[in-house]
Amino acid sequence: MILHIKNMVCDRCKMVVKNEIENLGYSLVKVELGEVELNQKITDIQKKDIKLNLEKFGFELIDDKKSRVIEKIKALLIDLIQNKNADLNQNLSSYIADNLNHDYSKLSNLFSEVEGISIEKYYINLKVEKAKELIMYDELSLSEIADLLNYSSVAHLSNQFKKITGFTPTHFKQIKEVKRVQIDKI
């Protein structure tokens, strides 16, 4: 049985969800961003128990089809940013359509309708948040960050960064306050 879970955005989230469900006595086949496959079918009462346990950690079970599709898109984009962005060798719309086996225009319309933001703007927001994280670590140059996030140039990264944050990456680096947003809040 597959459960769809909202707000799973990282490997740590996967670990928490896995531990919580296993602590309830269920065996898992696999855990992915936004999705858990149980080894057995569960009743509505058992599902409610899992739901209540996961809500303590900010996760939500998703039952309707639209929300599941939206979460799949978000999980795909988050995974792309966190793990594969530099390897993206096709345009974003093709990447999403190929990975989700759906027509991109339908996915895009659904995402915009439900989230109030286009997939592209959501993706840019994720890239900027990742850029903020990398800037704060102070281990990579802006050029290396631009390459890692698949920007065509540092200028392109800087322009998008400033549009979203109001700061240039260099100015952001100098600010002492933390200005990051959690990925599940984007």
Coordinates of N, CA and C in Angstrom, one line a residue:
M1 N 0.9 -1.2 0.0 CA 0.0 0.0 0.0 C 0.9 1.2 0.0
I2 N 0.5 2.2 -0.8 CA 1.3 3.4 -0.9 C 0.6 4.6 -0.2
L3 N 1.3 5.3 0.7 CA 0.8 6.5 1.3 C 1.5 7.7 0.7
H4 N 0.8 8.7 0.5 CA 1.4 10.0 0.0 C 1.5 11.0 1.1
I5 N 2.7 11.6 1.2 CA 2.9 12.4 2.4 C 3.4 13.8 2.0
K6 N 2.8 14.8 2.5 CA 3.2 16.2 2.2 C 4.2 16.6 3.1
N7 N 5.1 17.5 2.7 CA 6.2 18.2 3.4 C 7.4 17.3 3.6
M8 N 7.6 16.2 2.9 CA 8.8 15.5 2.9 C 9.8 16.2 1.9
V9 N 10.8 16.8 2.4 CA 11.7 17.6 1.5 C 13.1 17.2 1.5
C10 N 13.5 16.3 2.3 CA 14.9 15.9 2.4 C 15.1 14.5 2.9
D11 N 16.4 14.1 2.9 CA 16.7 12.7 3.4 C 16.3 12.6 4.9
R12 N 16.5 13.7 5.7 CA 16.2 13.7 7.1 C 14.7 13.4 7.3
C13 N 13.9 14.0 6.4 CA 12.4 13.8 6.5 C 12.1 12.4 6.2
K14 N 12.7 11.8 5.2 CA 12.5 10.4 4.9 C 12.9 9.5 6.1
M15 N 13.9 9.8 6.8 CA 14.4 9.1 8.0 C 13.3 9.2 9.1
V16 N 12.8 10.4 9.3 CA 11.8 10.6 10.4 C 10.6 9.8 10.1
V17 N 10.1 9.9 8.9 CA 8.9 9.2 8.5 C 9.1 7.7 8.6
K18 N 10.2 7.2 8.1 CA 10.5 5.8 8.1 C 10.5 5.3 9.6
N19 N 11.2 6.0 10.5 CA 11.3 5.6 11.9 C 9.9 5.7 12.5
E20 N 9.1 6.7 12.3 CA 7.8 6.8 12.9 C 6.9 5.6 12.5
I21 N 6.9 5.4 11.2 CA 6.0 4.3 10.7 C 6.5 2.9 11.2
E22 N 7.8 2.7 11.2 CA 8.3 1.4 11.7 C 8.0 1.3 13.2
N23 N 8.1 2.4 14.0 CA 7.8 2.4 15.4 C 6.4 2.0 15.7
L24 N 5.5 2.3 14.7 CA 4.1 1.9 14.9 C 3.9 0.4 14.5
G25 N 5.0 -0.3 14.1 CA 4.9 -1.7 13.8 C 4.7 -2.1 12.4
Y26 N 4.8 -1.2 11.4 CA 4.6 -1.5 10.0 C 5.9 -1.7 9.4
S27 N 6.0 -2.6 8.4 CA 7.2 -2.8 7.6 C 7.1 -2.1 6.3
L28 N 8.2 -1.5 5.9 CA 8.2 -0.7 4.7 C 8.9 -1.3 3.5
V29 N 8.4 -1.1 2.3 CA 9.1 -1.6 1.1 C 10.1 -0.5 0.7
K30 N 9.6 0.8 0.7 CA 10.5 1.9 0.3 C 10.0 3.2 0.8
V31 N 10.9 4.1 1.0 CA 10.5 5.5 1.4 C 11.2 6.5 0.4
E32 N 10.3 7.3 -0.3 CA 10.8 8.3 -1.2 C 10.3 9.6 -0.8
L33 N 10.8 10.7 -1.4 CA 10.2 12.0 -1.0 C 8.7 12.0 -1.4
G34 N 7.9 12.3 -0.4 CA 6.4 12.4 -0.7 C 5.7 11.0 -0.8
E35 N 6.4 9.9 -0.6 CA 5.7 8.6 -0.8 C 6.3 7.5 0.1
V36 N 5.5 6.7 0.7 CA 5.9 5.6 1.5 C 5.2 4.4 1.0
E37 N 5.9 3.3 0.7 CA 5.2 2.0 0.4 C 5.3 1.1 1.5
L38 N 4.1 0.7 2.0 CA 4.0 -0.3 3.1 C 4.0 -1.7 2.6
N39 N 4.4 -2.6 3.4 CA 4.5 -4.0 3.0 C 3.1 -4.7 3.0
Q40 N 2.1 -4.0 3.7 CA 0.8 -4.6 3.9 C -0.2 -3.5 3.7
K41 N -1.5 -4.0 3.5 CA -2.6 -3.0 3.4 C -3.0 -2.6 4.9
I42 N -3.5 -1.4 5.0 CA -3.9 -1.0 6.4 C -5.3 -0.5 6.4
T43 N -5.9 -0.5 7.5 CA -7.3 -0.1 7.7 C -7.4 1.4 7.8
D44 N -8.6 2.0 7.7 CA -8.7 3.4 7.9 C -8.3 3.9 9.3
I45 N -8.5 3.0 10.3 CA -8.1 3.3 11.7 C -6.6 3.4 11.8
Q46 N -5.9 2.4 11.2 CA -4.5 2.4 11.2 C -3.9 3.6 10.4
K47 N -4.5 3.9 9.3 CA -4.1 5.1 8.5 C -4.2 6.4 9.4
K48 N -5.3 6.5 10.1 CA -5.5 7.6 11.0 C -4.4 7.7 12.1
D49 N -4.0 6.6 12.6 CA -3.0 6.5 13.6 C -1.6 7.0 13.0
I50 N -1.3 6.5 11.8 CA -0.1 7.0 11.1 C -0.2 8.5 10.9
K51 N -1.4 9.0 10.4 CA -1.6 10.4 10.1 C -1.3 11.2 11.4
L52 N -1.9 10.8 12.5 CA -1.7 11.6 13.7 C -0.2 11.6 14.2
N53 N 0.4 10.5 14.0 CA 1.9 10.4 14.4 C 2.7 11.3 13.5
L54 N 2.5 11.3 12.2 CA 3.3 12.1 11.3 C 3.0 13.6 11.5
E55 N 1.8 14.0 11.8 CA 1.4 15.4 12.0 C 2.3 16.0 13.1
K56 N 2.7 15.3 14.1 CA 3.5 15.8 15.2 C 4.8 16.4 14.6
F57 N 5.2 15.9 13.4 CA 6.5 16.3 12.8 C 6.3 17.2 11.6
G58 N 5.0 17.6 11.4 CA 4.7 18.6 10.3 C 4.4 17.9 9.0
F59 N 4.2 16.6 9.0 CA 3.9 15.9 7.7 C 2.4 15.7 7.7
E60 N 1.8 15.6 6.5 CA 0.4 15.3 6.3 C 0.2 14.2 5.3
L61 N -0.7 13.3 5.5 CA -1.1 12.3 4.6 C -2.0 13.0 3.5
I62 N -1.8 12.7 2.3 CA -2.6 13.2 1.2 C -3.5 12.2 0.6
D63 N -4.8 12.5 0.4 CA -5.7 11.5 -0.1 C -6.2 11.8 -1.5
D64 N -6.3 13.1 -1.8 CA -6.9 13.5 -3.1 C -5.8 13.5 -4.2
K65 N -6.3 13.2 -5.4 CA -5.4 13.0 -6.6 C -4.6 14.2 -6.9
K66 N -5.3 15.4 -6.9 CA -4.6 16.7 -7.3 C -3.5 16.9 -6.3
S67 N -3.7 16.8 -5.1 CA -2.6 17.0 -4.1 C -1.5 16.1 -4.2
R68 N -1.8 14.8 -4.6 CA -0.7 13.9 -4.8 C 0.2 14.3 -6.0
V69 N -0.5 14.7 -7.1 CA 0.3 15.1 -8.2 C 1.2 16.3 -7.9
I70 N 0.6 17.3 -7.2 CA 1.4 18.5 -6.8 C 2.6 18.1 -6.0
E71 N 2.4 17.2 -5.0 CA 3.5 16.8 -4.1 C 4.5 16.0 -4.9
K72 N 4.1 15.3 -5.9 CA 5.1 14.6 -6.8 C 5.9 15.6 -7.6
I73 N 5.3 16.6 -8.1 CA 6.0 17.7 -8.8 C 7.0 18.3 -7.8
K74 N 6.6 18.7 -6.6 CA 7.5 19.4 -5.7 C 8.6 18.4 -5.3
A75 N 8.3 17.2 -5.0 CA 9.4 16.2 -4.6 C 10.4 16.1 -5.7
L76 N 9.9 16.0 -7.0 CA 10.8 15.9 -8.1 C 11.7 17.1 -8.2
L77 N 11.2 18.3 -8.1 CA 12.0 19.5 -8.2 C 12.9 19.6 -7.0
I78 N 12.5 19.3 -5.8 CA 13.4 19.3 -4.7 C 14.6 18.4 -4.8
D79 N 14.3 17.2 -5.3 CA 15.3 16.2 -5.5 C 16.3 16.7 -6.6
L80 N 15.7 17.3 -7.6 CA 16.5 17.9 -8.7 C 17.5 18.9 -8.2
I81 N 17.0 19.8 -7.4 CA 17.8 20.9 -6.8 C 18.9 20.3 -5.8
Q82 N 18.5 19.4 -5.0 CA 19.3 18.9 -3.9 C 20.4 17.9 -4.5
N83 N 20.0 17.2 -5.5 CA 20.9 16.1 -5.9 C 21.4 16.0 -7.4
K84 N 20.6 16.6 -8.3 CA 20.9 16.3 -9.7 C 20.9 17.6 -10.6
N85 N 20.8 18.8 -10.0 CA 20.6 20.0 -10.9 C 21.7 20.2 -11.9
A86 N 23.0 19.9 -11.5 CA 24.0 20.2 -12.5 C 24.0 19.2 -13.6
D87 N 23.2 18.1 -13.4 CA 23.1 17.0 -14.5 C 21.9 17.2 -15.4
L88 N 21.1 18.2 -15.2 CA 19.9 18.5 -16.0 C 20.3 18.8 -17.4
N89 N 20.1 17.9 -18.3 CA 20.5 18.1 -19.7 C 19.3 18.2 -20.7
Q90 N 18.2 18.6 -20.1 CA 17.0 18.9 -20.9 C 16.2 20.0 -20.3
N91 N 15.2 20.6 -21.0 CA 14.5 21.7 -20.4 C 13.6 21.1 -19.2
L92 N 13.3 22.0 -18.3 CA 12.5 21.6 -17.1 C 11.2 21.0 -17.4
S93 N 10.5 21.5 -18.4 CA 9.2 21.0 -18.7 C 9.3 19.5 -19.2
S94 N 10.3 19.2 -20.0 CA 10.5 17.8 -20.5 C 10.9 16.9 -19.4
Y95 N 11.7 17.4 -18.5 CA 12.2 16.6 -17.4 C 11.0 16.2 -16.5
I96 N 10.1 17.2 -16.2 CA 8.9 16.9 -15.4 C 8.0 15.9 -16.1
A97 N 7.7 16.2 -17.3 CA 6.8 15.4 -18.1 C 7.3 14.0 -18.2
D98 N 8.6 13.8 -18.5 CA 9.2 12.5 -18.6 C 9.2 11.7 -17.3
N99 N 9.5 12.4 -16.2 CA 9.6 11.7 -14.9 C 8.2 11.4 -14.3
L100 N 7.2 12.1 -14.7 CA 5.9 11.9 -14.1 C 4.9 11.3 -15.1
N101 N 5.4 11.1 -16.4 CA 4.6 10.4 -17.4 C 3.2 11.1 -17.6
H102 N 3.2 12.4 -17.6 CA 2.0 13.2 -17.8 C 2.4 14.4 -18.8
D103 N 1.3 14.9 -19.4 CA 1.5 16.1 -20.3 C 1.9 17.3 -19.4
Y104 N 2.9 18.0 -19.8 CA 3.4 19.1 -19.0 C 2.4 20.2 -18.9
S105 N 1.7 20.5 -19.9 CA 0.8 21.6 -19.9 C -0.3 21.4 -18.8
K106 N -0.8 20.1 -18.7 CA -1.8 19.8 -17.7 C -1.2 19.9 -16.3
L107 N 0.0 19.4 -16.2 CA 0.7 19.5 -14.9 C 0.9 20.9 -14.5
S108 N 1.3 21.7 -15.4 CA 1.6 23.2 -15.2 C 0.3 23.9 -14.8
N109 N -0.8 23.6 -15.5 CA -2.1 24.3 -15.2 C -2.6 23.9 -13.8
L110 N -2.5 22.6 -13.5 CA -2.9 22.1 -12.2 C -2.1 22.7 -11.1
F111 N -0.7 22.7 -11.2 CA 0.2 23.3 -10.2 C -0.2 24.8 -10.0
S112 N -0.3 25.5 -11.1 CA -0.7 27.0 -10.9 C -2.0 27.2 -10.3
E113 N -3.0 26.4 -10.6 CA -4.3 26.5 -10.1 C -4.3 26.2 -8.5
V114 N -3.6 25.2 -8.1 CA -3.6 24.8 -6.7 C -2.6 25.6 -5.9
E115 N -1.4 25.9 -6.4 CA -0.4 26.6 -5.6 C -0.4 28.1 -5.8
G116 N -1.0 28.6 -6.9 CA -1.0 30.0 -7.1 C 0.3 30.6 -7.6
I117 N 1.2 29.7 -8.1 CA 2.5 30.0 -8.6 C 2.8 29.0 -9.7
S118 N 3.5 29.5 -10.7 CA 3.9 28.5 -11.8 C 5.0 27.6 -11.3
I119 N 5.1 26.5 -12.0 CA 6.1 25.5 -11.7 C 7.5 26.2 -11.9
E120 N 7.7 27.0 -12.9 CA 8.9 27.6 -13.2 C 9.3 28.6 -12.0
K121 N 8.3 29.3 -11.5 CA 8.6 30.3 -10.4 C 9.0 29.5 -9.1
Y122 N 8.2 28.4 -8.9 CA 8.5 27.5 -7.8 C 9.9 27.0 -7.9
Y123 N 10.3 26.5 -9.0 CA 11.7 26.0 -9.3 C 12.7 27.1 -9.0
I124 N 12.5 28.3 -9.5 CA 13.4 29.4 -9.3 C 13.6 29.7 -7.8
N125 N 12.4 29.7 -7.1 CA 12.5 29.9 -5.7 C 13.3 28.8 -5.0
L126 N 13.2 27.6 -5.4 CA 14.0 26.5 -4.8 C 15.5 26.7 -5.1
K127 N 15.8 27.1 -6.3 CA 17.2 27.3 -6.7 C 17.8 28.5 -5.9
V128 N 17.0 29.5 -5.7 CA 17.5 30.7 -4.9 C 17.7 30.3 -3.5
E129 N 16.8 29.5 -2.9 CA 17.0 29.0 -1.5 C 18.3 28.1 -1.4
K130 N 18.5 27.3 -2.4 CA 19.7 26.5 -2.4 C 20.9 27.4 -2.6
A131 N 20.8 28.4 -3.4 CA 22.0 29.3 -3.5 C 22.2 30.0 -2.2
K132 N 21.2 30.4 -1.5 CA 21.4 31.1 -0.2 C 22.1 30.1 0.8
E133 N 21.7 28.9 0.8 CA 22.4 27.9 1.6 C 23.9 27.8 1.3
L134 N 24.2 27.6 0.0 CA 25.5 27.5 -0.4 C 26.4 28.8 -0.2
I135 N 25.8 29.9 -0.3 CA 26.4 31.2 0.0 C 26.8 31.2 1.5
M136 N 25.8 30.8 2.3 CA 26.1 30.9 3.8 C 27.1 29.9 4.2
Y137 N 27.3 28.8 3.5 CA 28.4 27.8 3.8 C 29.7 28.4 3.5
D138 N 29.8 29.3 2.6 CA 31.0 30.0 2.2 C 32.1 29.1 1.8
E139 N 31.8 28.0 1.1 CA 32.8 27.1 0.6 C 33.0 27.1 -0.9
L140 N 32.0 27.7 -1.6 CA 32.0 27.7 -3.1 C 32.0 29.2 -3.5
S141 N 32.6 29.4 -4.7 CA 32.5 30.7 -5.3 C 31.2 30.9 -5.9
L142 N 30.8 32.1 -6.3 CA 29.5 32.3 -7.0 C 29.5 31.6 -8.3
S143 N 30.7 31.5 -9.0 CA 30.8 30.8 -10.2 C 30.5 29.3 -10.0
E144 N 31.0 28.8 -9.0 CA 30.8 27.3 -8.7 C 29.3 27.1 -8.3
I145 N 28.7 28.0 -7.6 CA 27.3 27.9 -7.2 C 26.5 28.0 -8.5
A146 N 26.8 28.9 -9.4 CA 26.0 29.0 -10.6 C 26.1 27.7 -11.4
D147 N 27.3 27.2 -11.5 CA 27.5 25.9 -12.3 C 26.7 24.8 -11.6
L148 N 26.8 24.7 -10.3 CA 26.1 23.6 -9.5 C 24.6 23.7 -9.7
L149 N 24.1 24.9 -9.8 CA 22.6 25.1 -9.9 C 22.1 25.2 -11.4
N150 N 23.1 24.9 -12.3 CA 22.7 24.9 -13.7 C 22.3 26.3 -14.3
Y151 N 22.9 27.3 -13.8 CA 22.7 28.7 -14.3 C 23.7 28.8 -15.5
S152 N 23.3 29.6 -16.5 CA 24.2 29.8 -17.6 C 25.4 30.7 -17.3
S153 N 25.2 31.6 -16.3 CA 26.3 32.5 -15.9 C 26.1 33.0 -14.4
V154 N 27.1 33.6 -13.9 CA 26.9 34.2 -12.5 C 26.0 35.3 -12.6
A155 N 26.0 36.1 -13.7 CA 25.0 37.2 -13.9 C 23.6 36.7 -13.9
H156 N 23.3 35.6 -14.5 CA 22.0 35.0 -14.5 C 21.5 34.6 -13.1
L157 N 22.4 34.0 -12.3 CA 22.2 33.6 -10.9 C 21.9 34.9 -10.1
S158 N 22.8 35.9 -10.3 CA 22.7 37.2 -9.5 C 21.4 37.9 -9.8
N159 N 21.0 37.9 -11.1 CA 19.7 38.6 -11.5 C 18.5 37.9 -10.8
Q160 N 18.4 36.6 -10.9 CA 17.3 35.8 -10.3 C 17.4 36.0 -8.8
F161 N 18.5 35.9 -8.2 CA 18.7 36.0 -6.8 C 18.2 37.4 -6.3
K162 N 18.6 38.4 -7.0 CA 18.1 39.8 -6.6 C 16.6 40.0 -6.8
K163 N 16.0 39.4 -7.9 CA 14.6 39.5 -8.1 C 13.8 38.9 -6.9
I164 N 14.3 37.7 -6.4 CA 13.6 37.0 -5.4 C 13.9 37.6 -4.0
T165 N 15.1 37.9 -3.7 CA 15.5 38.3 -2.3 C 15.6 39.9 -2.1
G166 N 15.8 40.6 -3.2 CA 16.0 42.0 -3.1 C 17.5 42.4 -2.9
F167 N 18.3 41.3 -2.8 CA 19.8 41.5 -2.5 C 20.6 40.9 -3.6
T168 N 21.8 41.4 -3.8 CA 22.7 40.7 -4.7 C 23.3 39.5 -3.8
P169 N 23.8 38.5 -4.4 CA 24.4 37.4 -3.6 C 25.5 37.9 -2.7
T170 N 26.3 38.8 -3.2 CA 27.4 39.4 -2.4 C 26.9 40.1 -1.2
H171 N 25.8 40.9 -1.3 CA 25.3 41.7 -0.2 C 24.6 40.7 0.8
F172 N 23.9 39.7 0.2 CA 23.3 38.7 1.1 C 24.3 38.0 2.0
K173 N 25.5 37.7 1.4 CA 26.6 37.1 2.2 C 27.0 37.9 3.3
Q174 N 27.0 39.3 3.2 CA 27.4 40.2 4.2 C 26.4 40.4 5.3
I175 N 25.1 40.1 5.1 CA 24.1 40.3 6.1 C 24.3 39.2 7.2
K176 N 24.2 39.7 8.4 CA 24.4 38.7 9.5 C 23.1 38.0 9.9
E177 N 21.9 38.5 9.6 CA 20.7 37.8 9.9 C 20.5 36.6 9.0
V178 N 19.9 35.6 9.4 CA 19.6 34.5 8.6 C 18.3 34.8 7.8
K179 N 18.4 34.7 6.5 CA 17.3 35.1 5.6 C 16.8 34.0 4.8
R180 N 17.0 32.8 5.3 CA 16.6 31.6 4.5 C 15.2 31.2 4.8
V181 N 14.5 30.5 3.9 CA 13.2 30.0 4.0 C 13.3 28.5 3.9
Q182 N 12.5 27.8 4.8 CA 12.5 26.3 4.7 C 11.9 25.9 3.4
I183 N 12.4 24.9 2.8 CA 11.9 24.4 1.5 C 10.5 24.1 1.5
D184 N 10.0 23.5 2.6 CA 8.6 23.1 2.6 C 7.7 24.3 2.8
K185 N 8.2 25.5 3.0 CA 7.4 26.7 3.2 C 7.4 27.5 1.8
I186 N 8.1 27.0 0.8 CA 8.1 27.7 -0.5 C 6.8 27.4 -1.2

